[in-house]
PDB file of C-alpha atoms in Angstrom:
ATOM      1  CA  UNK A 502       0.000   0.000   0.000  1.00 80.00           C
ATOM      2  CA  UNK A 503       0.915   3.393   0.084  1.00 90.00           C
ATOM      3  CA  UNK A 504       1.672   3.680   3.781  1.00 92.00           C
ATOM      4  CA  UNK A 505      -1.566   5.958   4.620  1.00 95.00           C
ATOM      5  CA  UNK A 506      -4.875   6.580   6.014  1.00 95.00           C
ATOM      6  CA  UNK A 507      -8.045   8.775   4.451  1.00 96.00           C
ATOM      7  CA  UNK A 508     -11.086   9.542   6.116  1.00 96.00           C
ATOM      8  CA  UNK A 509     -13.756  11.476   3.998  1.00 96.00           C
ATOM      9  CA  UNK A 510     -16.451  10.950   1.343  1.00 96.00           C
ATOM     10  CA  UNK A 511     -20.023  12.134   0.887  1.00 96.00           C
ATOM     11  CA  UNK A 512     -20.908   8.969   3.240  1.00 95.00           C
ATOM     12  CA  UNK A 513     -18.332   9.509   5.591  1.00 93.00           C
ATOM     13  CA  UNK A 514     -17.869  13.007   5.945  1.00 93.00           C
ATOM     14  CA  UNK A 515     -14.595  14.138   8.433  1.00 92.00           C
ATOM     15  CA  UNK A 516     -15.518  17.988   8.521  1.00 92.00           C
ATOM     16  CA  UNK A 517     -19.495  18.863   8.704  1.00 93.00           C
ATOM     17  CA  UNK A 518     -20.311  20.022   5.138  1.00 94.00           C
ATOM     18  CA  UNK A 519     -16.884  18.797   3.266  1.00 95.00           C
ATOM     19  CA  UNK A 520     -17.029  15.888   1.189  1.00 95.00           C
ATOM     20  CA  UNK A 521     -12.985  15.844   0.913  1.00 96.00           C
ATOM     21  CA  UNK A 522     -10.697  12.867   1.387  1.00 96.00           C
ATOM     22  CA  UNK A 523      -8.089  14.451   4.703  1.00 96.00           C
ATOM     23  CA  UNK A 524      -5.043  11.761   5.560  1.00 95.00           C
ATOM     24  CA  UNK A 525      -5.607  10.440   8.846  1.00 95.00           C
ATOM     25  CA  UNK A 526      -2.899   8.572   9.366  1.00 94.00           C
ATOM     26  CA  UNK A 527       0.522   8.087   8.340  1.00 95.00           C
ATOM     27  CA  UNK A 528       2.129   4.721   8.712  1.00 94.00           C
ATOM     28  CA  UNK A 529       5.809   4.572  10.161  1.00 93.00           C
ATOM     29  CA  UNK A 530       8.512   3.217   7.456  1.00 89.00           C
ATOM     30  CA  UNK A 531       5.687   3.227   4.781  1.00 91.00           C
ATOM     31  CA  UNK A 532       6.124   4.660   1.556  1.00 91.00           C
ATOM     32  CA  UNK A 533       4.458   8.035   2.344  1.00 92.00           C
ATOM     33  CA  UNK A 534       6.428   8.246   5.687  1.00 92.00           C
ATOM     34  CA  UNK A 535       9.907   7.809   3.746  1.00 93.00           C
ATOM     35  CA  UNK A 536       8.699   9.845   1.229  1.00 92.00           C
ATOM     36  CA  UNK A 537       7.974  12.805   3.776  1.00 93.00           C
ATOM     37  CA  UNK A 538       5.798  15.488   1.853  1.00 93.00           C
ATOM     38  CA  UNK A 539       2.814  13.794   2.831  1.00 94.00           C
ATOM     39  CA  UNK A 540       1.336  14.906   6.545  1.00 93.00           C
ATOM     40  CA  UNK A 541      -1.625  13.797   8.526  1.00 94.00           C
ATOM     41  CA  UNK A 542      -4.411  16.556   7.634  1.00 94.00           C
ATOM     42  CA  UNK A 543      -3.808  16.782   4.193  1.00 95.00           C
ATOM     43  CA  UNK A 544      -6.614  17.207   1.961  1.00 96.00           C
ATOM     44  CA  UNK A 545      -5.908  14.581  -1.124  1.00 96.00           C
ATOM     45  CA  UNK A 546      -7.876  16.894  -4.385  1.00 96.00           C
ATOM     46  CA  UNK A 547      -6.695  14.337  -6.697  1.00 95.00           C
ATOM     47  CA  UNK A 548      -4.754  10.984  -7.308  1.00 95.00           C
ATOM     48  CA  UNK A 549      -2.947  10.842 -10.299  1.00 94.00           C
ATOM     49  CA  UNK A 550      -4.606  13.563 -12.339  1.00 94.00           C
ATOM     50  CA  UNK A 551      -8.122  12.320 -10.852  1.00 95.00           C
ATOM     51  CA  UNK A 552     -10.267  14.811  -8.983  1.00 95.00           C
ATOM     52  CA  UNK A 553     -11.652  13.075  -5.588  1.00 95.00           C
ATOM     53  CA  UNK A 554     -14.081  15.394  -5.691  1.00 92.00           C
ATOM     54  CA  UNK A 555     -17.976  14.527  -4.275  1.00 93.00           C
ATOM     55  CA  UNK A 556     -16.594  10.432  -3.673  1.00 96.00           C
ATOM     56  CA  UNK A 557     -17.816   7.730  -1.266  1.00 96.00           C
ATOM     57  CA  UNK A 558     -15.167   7.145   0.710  1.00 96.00           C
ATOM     58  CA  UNK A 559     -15.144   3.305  -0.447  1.00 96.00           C
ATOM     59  CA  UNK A 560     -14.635   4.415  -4.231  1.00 96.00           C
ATOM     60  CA  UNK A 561     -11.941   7.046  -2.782  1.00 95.00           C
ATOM     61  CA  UNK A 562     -10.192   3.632  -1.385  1.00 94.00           C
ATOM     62  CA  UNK A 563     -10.407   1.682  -4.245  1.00 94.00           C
ATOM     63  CA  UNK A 564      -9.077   4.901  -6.225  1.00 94.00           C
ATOM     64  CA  UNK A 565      -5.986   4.445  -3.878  1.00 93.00           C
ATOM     65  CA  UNK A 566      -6.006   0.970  -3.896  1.00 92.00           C
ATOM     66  CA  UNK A 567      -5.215   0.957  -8.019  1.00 92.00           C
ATOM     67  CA  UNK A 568      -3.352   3.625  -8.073  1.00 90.00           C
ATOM     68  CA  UNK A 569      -0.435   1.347  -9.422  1.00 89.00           C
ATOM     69  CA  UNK A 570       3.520   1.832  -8.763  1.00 86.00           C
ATOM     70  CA  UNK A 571       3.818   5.447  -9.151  1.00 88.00           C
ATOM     71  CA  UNK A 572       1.794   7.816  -7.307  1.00 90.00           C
ATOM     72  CA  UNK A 573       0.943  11.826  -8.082  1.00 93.00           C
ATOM     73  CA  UNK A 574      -1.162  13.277  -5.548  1.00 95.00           C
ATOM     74  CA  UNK A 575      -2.616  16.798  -5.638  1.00 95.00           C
ATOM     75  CA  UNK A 576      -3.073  18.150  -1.736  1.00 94.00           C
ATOM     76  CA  UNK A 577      -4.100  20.885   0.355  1.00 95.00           C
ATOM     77  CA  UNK A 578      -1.728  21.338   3.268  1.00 92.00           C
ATOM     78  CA  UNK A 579      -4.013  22.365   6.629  1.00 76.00           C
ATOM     79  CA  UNK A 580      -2.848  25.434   7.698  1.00 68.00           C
ATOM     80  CA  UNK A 581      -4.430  25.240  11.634  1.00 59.00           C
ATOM     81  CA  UNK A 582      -5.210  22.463  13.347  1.00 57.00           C
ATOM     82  CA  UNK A 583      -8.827  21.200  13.454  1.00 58.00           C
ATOM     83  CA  UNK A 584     -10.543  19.455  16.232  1.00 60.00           C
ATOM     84  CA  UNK A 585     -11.179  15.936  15.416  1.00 58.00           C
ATOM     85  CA  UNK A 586      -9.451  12.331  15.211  1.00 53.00           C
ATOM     86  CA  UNK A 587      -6.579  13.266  12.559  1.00 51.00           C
ATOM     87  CA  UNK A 588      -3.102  11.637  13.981  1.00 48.00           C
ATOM     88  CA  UNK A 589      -2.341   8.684  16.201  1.00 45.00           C
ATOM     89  CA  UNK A 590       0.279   9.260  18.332  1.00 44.00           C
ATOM     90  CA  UNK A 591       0.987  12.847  17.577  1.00 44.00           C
ATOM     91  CA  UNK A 592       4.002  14.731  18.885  1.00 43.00           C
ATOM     92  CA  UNK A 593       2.185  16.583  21.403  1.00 40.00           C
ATOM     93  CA  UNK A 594       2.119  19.830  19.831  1.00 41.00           C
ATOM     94  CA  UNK A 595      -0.945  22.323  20.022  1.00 41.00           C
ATOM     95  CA  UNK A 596      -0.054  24.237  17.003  1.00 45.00           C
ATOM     96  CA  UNK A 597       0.475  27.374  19.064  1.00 49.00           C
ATOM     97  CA  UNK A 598       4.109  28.287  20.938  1.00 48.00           C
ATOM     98  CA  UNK A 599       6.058  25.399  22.313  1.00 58.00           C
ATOM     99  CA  UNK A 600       5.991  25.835  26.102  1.00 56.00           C
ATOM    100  CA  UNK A 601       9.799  26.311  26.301  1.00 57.00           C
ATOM    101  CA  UNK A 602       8.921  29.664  24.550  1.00 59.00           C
ATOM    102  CA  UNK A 603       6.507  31.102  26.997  1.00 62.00           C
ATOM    103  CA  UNK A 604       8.734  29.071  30.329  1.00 63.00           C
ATOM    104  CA  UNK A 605      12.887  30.731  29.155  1.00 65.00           C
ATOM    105  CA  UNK A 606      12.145  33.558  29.265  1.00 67.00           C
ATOM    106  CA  UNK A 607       9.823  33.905  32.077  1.00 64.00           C
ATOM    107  CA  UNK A 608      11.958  32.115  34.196  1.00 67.00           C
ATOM    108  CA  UNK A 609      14.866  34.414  32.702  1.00 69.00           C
ATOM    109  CA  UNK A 610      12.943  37.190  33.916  1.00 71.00           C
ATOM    110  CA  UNK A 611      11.914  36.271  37.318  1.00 71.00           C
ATOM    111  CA  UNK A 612      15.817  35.339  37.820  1.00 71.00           C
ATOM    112  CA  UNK A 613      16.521  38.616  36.639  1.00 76.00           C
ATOM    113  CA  UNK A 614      13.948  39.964  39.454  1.00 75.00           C
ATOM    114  CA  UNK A 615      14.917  38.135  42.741  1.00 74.00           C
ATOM    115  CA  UNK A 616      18.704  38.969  41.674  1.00 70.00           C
ATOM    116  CA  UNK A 617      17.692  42.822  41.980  1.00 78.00           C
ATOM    117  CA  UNK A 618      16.079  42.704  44.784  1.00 76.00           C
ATOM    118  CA  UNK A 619      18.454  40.709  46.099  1.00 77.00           C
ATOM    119  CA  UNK A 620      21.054  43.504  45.664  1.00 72.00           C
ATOM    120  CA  UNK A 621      18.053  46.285  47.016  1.00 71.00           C
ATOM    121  CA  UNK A 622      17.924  44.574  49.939  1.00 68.00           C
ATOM    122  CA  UNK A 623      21.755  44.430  51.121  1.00 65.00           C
ATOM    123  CA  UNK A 624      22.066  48.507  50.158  1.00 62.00           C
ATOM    124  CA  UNK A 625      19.270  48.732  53.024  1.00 59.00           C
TER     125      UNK A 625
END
């Protein structure tokens, strides 16, 4: 297989009102995994020039399925995260700033602080 997961379809729909085929899941040491341009989230528009526009997500399988030895996919990366089941085993992140971000330089600052009035209180 291609080392991948959709969810989607006109049956199956993953976003209320979209009928688009999103990667759900990427499978380690498959061949979209060592290929690396594909992410979970992506919306799949096409498979080798073929629109998977308004699909059941069965047909959009067996699309996948035949898609033979050499794959061209058409996608739409997600820019922000959406609420829902895409990714298993995620790396944690939020999509916002990484903790270490917010915690440096706070801590950096609050060093900063109880060195000053460190020295304020000896001059006293």
């Amino acid at each position: 297989g291609l080392g991948f997961n959709i969810v989607g379809g006109t049956d199956q729909q993953y976003i209320p009102n979209d009928n688009s085929i999103y990667v759900s899941w990427i499978k380690k040491d498959g061949a979209a995994y060592l290929d690396g341009r594909l992410q979970e989230g992506d919306k799949i528009l096409a498979i080798n020039g073929k629109e998977l526009k308004d699909l059941r997500h069965r047909d959009a399988v067996e699309l996948f399925r035949n898609a033979g030895c050499y794959v061209s996919l058409k996608i739409q990366r997600r820019l922000q995260p959406q609420n829902g089941p895409v990714g298993h085993g995620g790396d944690g992140e939020s999509g916002g700033l990484p903790l270490a971000a917010i915690l440096v330089p706070g801590l950096a600052l609050a060093a900063t602080a109880v060195w000053i009035l460190l020295r304020y209180r000896q001059r006293l």
